Coordinates of C-alpha atoms in Angstrom, one line a residue:
Chain A
A532 CA 241.2 301.9 52.3
Q533 CA 241.3 300.7 55.8
S534 CA 237.9 300.3 57.5
V535 CA 236.2 298.6 60.4
T536 CA 232.6 297.6 60.5
Q537 CA 230.6 296.9 63.6
P538 CA 227.2 296.0 62.2
D539 CA 225.3 296.3 65.4
I540 CA 224.7 299.8 66.7
H541 CA 222.8 298.6 69.8
I542 CA 222.6 295.3 71.5
T543 CA 220.5 294.4 74.6
V544 CA 221.2 291.3 76.6
S545 CA 219.9 290.0 79.9
E546 CA 222.3 289.8 82.8
G547 CA 223.9 286.4 82.9
A548 CA 223.4 285.8 79.2
S549 CA 226.2 285.3 76.8
L550 CA 227.4 288.1 74.5
E551 CA 229.0 288.4 71.1
L552 CA 229.8 291.7 69.4
R553 CA 230.8 291.5 65.8
C554 CA 233.7 293.2 64.1
N555 CA 234.8 293.0 60.5
Y556 CA 237.8 294.8 59.0
S557 CA 239.3 295.7 55.7
Y558 CA 243.0 296.3 55.8
G559 CA 245.9 296.3 53.5
A560 CA 248.5 295.0 55.9
T561 CA 248.8 292.3 58.5
P562 CA 246.5 293.8 61.1
Y563 CA 246.8 294.3 64.8
L564 CA 243.3 294.1 66.3
F565 CA 241.9 295.6 69.5
W566 CA 238.7 296.0 71.5
Y567 CA 238.2 299.0 73.6
V568 CA 235.4 299.9 76.0
Q569 CA 234.1 303.4 76.7
S570 CA 231.8 304.5 79.5
P571 CA 229.8 307.8 78.9
G572 CA 232.0 310.8 79.0
Q573 CA 235.2 308.8 79.6
G574 CA 238.2 307.7 77.6
L575 CA 238.8 304.3 76.1
Q576 CA 240.0 301.3 78.1
L577 CA 241.7 298.5 76.3
L578 CA 239.9 295.1 76.7
L579 CA 242.2 292.9 74.7
K580 CA 244.5 292.9 71.7
Y581 CA 245.8 290.6 69.0
F582 CA 249.2 291.0 67.5
S583 CA 250.1 287.5 66.4
G584 CA 250.1 283.9 67.5
D585 CA 247.1 282.2 69.1
T586 CA 244.0 283.5 67.4
L587 CA 241.9 283.3 70.6
V588 CA 242.9 286.0 72.9
Q589 CA 241.8 286.6 76.5
G590 CA 241.3 290.1 77.9
I591 CA 240.2 291.8 81.1
K592 CA 236.8 291.5 82.7
G593 CA 236.2 288.0 81.3
F594 CA 236.2 289.0 77.7
E595 CA 237.7 287.1 74.8
A596 CA 238.0 287.5 71.1
E597 CA 238.8 285.3 68.2
F598 CA 240.7 286.4 65.1
K599 CA 239.5 284.7 61.9
R600 CA 241.7 285.8 59.0
S601 CA 239.5 284.0 56.4
Q602 CA 236.5 286.0 57.5
S603 CA 238.4 289.2 58.3
S604 CA 236.6 289.2 61.7
F605 CA 237.5 289.7 65.3
N606 CA 234.4 289.1 67.3
L607 CA 234.2 289.9 71.0
R608 CA 232.6 287.4 73.4
K609 CA 231.7 287.0 77.0
P610 CA 230.0 283.9 78.5
S611 CA 228.0 285.7 81.2
V612 CA 227.3 289.4 81.1
H613 CA 227.2 291.6 84.2
W614 CA 225.2 294.8 84.6
S615 CA 228.5 296.7 84.9
D616 CA 229.4 295.7 81.3
A617 CA 226.9 298.2 79.9
A618 CA 229.0 300.6 77.9
E619 CA 230.0 301.3 74.3
Y620 CA 232.5 298.9 72.7
F621 CA 234.8 299.8 69.9
C622 CA 236.8 297.5 67.6
A623 CA 240.0 298.9 66.1
V624 CA 242.6 297.8 63.6
G625 CA 246.2 299.0 63.1
A626 CA 249.5 297.9 61.7
K627 CA 253.1 298.8 62.2
E628 CA 253.3 299.8 58.5
Y629 CA 250.9 302.6 59.3
G630 CA 252.6 303.8 62.5
N631 CA 250.3 301.7 64.7
K632 CA 247.6 304.4 64.3
L633 CA 244.2 302.8 64.8
V634 CA 241.1 302.9 62.6
F635 CA 238.0 302.5 64.7
G636 CA 234.6 301.1 64.1
A637 CA 231.5 303.2 64.9
G638 CA 230.9 301.3 68.1
T639 CA 228.3 299.0 69.6
I640 CA 226.3 300.2 72.6
L641 CA 225.6 297.4 75.0
R642 CA 222.6 297.5 77.3
V643 CA 222.1 295.0 80.0
K644 CA 218.7 294.3 81.4
S645 CA 218.2 292.7 84.8
Chain B
D1007 CA 252.9 305.4 85.7
T1008 CA 250.1 307.9 86.0
G1009 CA 248.5 307.2 82.7
V1010 CA 247.7 309.7 79.9
S1011 CA 246.4 313.0 81.2
Q1012 CA 244.5 315.6 79.3
D1013 CA 243.6 319.2 80.2
P1014 CA 241.1 320.7 80.4
R1015 CA 238.5 318.0 80.6
H1016 CA 235.8 320.4 79.4
K1017 CA 235.9 323.6 77.5
I1018 CA 233.0 325.8 76.4
T1019 CA 233.9 328.6 74.0
K1020 CA 232.2 330.9 71.6
R1021 CA 232.5 330.6 67.9
G1022 CA 235.6 332.3 66.6
Q1023 CA 237.7 331.9 69.7
N1024 CA 240.9 329.9 69.9
V1025 CA 241.3 326.9 72.2
T1026 CA 244.2 324.8 73.2
F1027 CA 244.3 321.3 74.7
R1028 CA 247.2 319.7 76.4
C1029 CA 248.2 316.0 76.6
D1030 CA 250.8 314.5 78.9
P1031 CA 251.6 311.0 77.7
I1032 CA 252.9 308.0 79.7
S1033 CA 256.5 309.0 80.4
E1034 CA 258.3 306.2 78.5
H1035 CA 256.0 306.3 75.4
N1036 CA 257.6 307.9 72.3
R1037 CA 254.4 308.0 70.3
L1038 CA 251.5 310.3 70.8
Y1039 CA 248.3 310.4 68.9
W1040 CA 245.3 312.8 68.7
Y1041 CA 241.8 311.6 67.8
R1042 CA 238.5 313.3 67.6
Q1043 CA 235.2 311.7 68.6
T1044 CA 231.7 313.0 67.8
L1045 CA 228.5 311.7 69.3
G1046 CA 227.6 308.2 68.1
Q1047 CA 230.9 307.7 66.2
G1048 CA 234.2 306.0 66.8
P1049 CA 237.3 308.0 67.3
E1050 CA 238.8 309.5 64.1
F1051 CA 242.6 309.9 63.7
L1052 CA 243.9 313.4 63.5
T1053 CA 247.7 313.3 63.8
Y1054 CA 250.5 311.5 65.5
F1055 CA 254.1 312.2 66.7
Q1056 CA 257.1 310.0 67.2
N1057 CA 259.1 311.9 69.8
E1058 CA 259.0 315.5 68.6
A1059 CA 258.4 314.7 64.9
Q1060 CA 254.9 315.0 63.5
L1061 CA 254.7 312.0 61.2
E1062 CA 251.2 312.1 59.8
K1063 CA 248.3 314.4 59.6
S1064 CA 244.8 313.4 58.6
R1065 CA 242.8 315.4 56.0
L1066 CA 240.4 316.0 58.9
L1067 CA 243.0 318.4 60.3
S1068 CA 242.2 321.6 58.6
D1069 CA 244.5 324.7 58.5
R1070 CA 242.8 325.9 61.7
F1071 CA 244.2 323.0 63.6
S1072 CA 247.8 322.7 64.8
A1073 CA 249.5 320.2 67.0
E1074 CA 252.9 320.3 68.5
R1075 CA 255.1 318.2 70.7
P1076 CA 258.1 320.5 71.2
K1077 CA 260.4 318.3 73.4
G1078 CA 258.9 314.9 72.7
S1079 CA 257.0 314.9 75.9
F1080 CA 253.7 316.7 76.3
S1081 CA 251.7 317.8 73.3
T1082 CA 249.2 320.6 72.5
L1083 CA 246.4 320.7 70.1
E1084 CA 245.2 324.2 69.1
I1085 CA 242.1 325.1 67.2
Q1086 CA 241.9 328.6 65.8
R1087 CA 238.7 330.4 65.0
T1088 CA 236.5 327.6 66.3
E1089 CA 233.3 326.6 64.5
Q1090 CA 230.3 324.8 65.9
G1091 CA 231.4 321.7 63.9
D1092 CA 234.5 321.5 66.0
S1093 CA 232.4 320.5 69.0
A1094 CA 233.6 317.0 69.9
M1095 CA 235.7 315.0 72.4
Y1096 CA 239.4 315.3 71.6
L1097 CA 241.3 312.2 72.7
C1098 CA 245.0 311.8 73.2
A1099 CA 246.7 308.4 73.3
S1100 CA 250.3 307.3 73.7
S1101 CA 252.2 304.2 73.0
T1102 CA 255.7 302.7 72.5
T1103 CA 256.8 302.0 69.0
V1104 CA 255.3 298.5 68.9
G1105 CA 252.7 298.6 71.7
E1106 CA 249.0 299.3 72.1
L1107 CA 247.6 302.8 72.5
F1108 CA 246.7 304.0 75.9
F1109 CA 244.0 306.7 75.9
G1110 CA 243.4 309.7 78.2
E1111 CA 240.0 310.7 79.5
G1112 CA 239.6 313.2 76.7
S1113 CA 238.9 316.9 76.4
R1114 CA 235.3 317.8 75.5
L1115 CA 234.9 320.9 73.5
T1116 CA 231.6 322.7 73.1
V1117 CA 231.4 325.6 70.7
L1118 CA 228.5 328.0 71.1

């Protein structure tokens, strides 16, 4: 069965500090991988995506993620967090064999302290 | 490109009533997806369409739920005889055949 695990429910970082959000997946096909961000009461905004090729992908707002097939991981990173990054972050996995429908993790809530 | 739009954004209803949500996808997108999100959880897949054909339905989609996309453009999601457990955010997304999903702002349902 396809599944996505985000082991951290909450993370608190200081403004200006670096960030890493963890994501592990279990999937029966070659995966497409995504990170989305959601502010309270809003829809999901795509931060970045991995379909193939270079395993280090750059996204919007200074985020990047690295696909590690051997570890079934797709961790999200940012070198310096801004207060406006406070939100909930979702990792998701899909595949063309499954109609590109996405399976989401439970999310990680990021709090930024000044 | 005006993005994915959903209507209404908020709906409060009494248990047992029927509700309908509408989703207008990005115009050139042939795929449309419905998801449900409850507090503290990630979105859960409900169903998806390619053009007007409904290709997959989740086991989460009970007989009280029905979705349509009659002309391969907008879609509706109807919930009959609502229950308090139906309270959630209903998210619509659209995509091309090979692209990423673009989500709307969601329709929040509260069943009293």
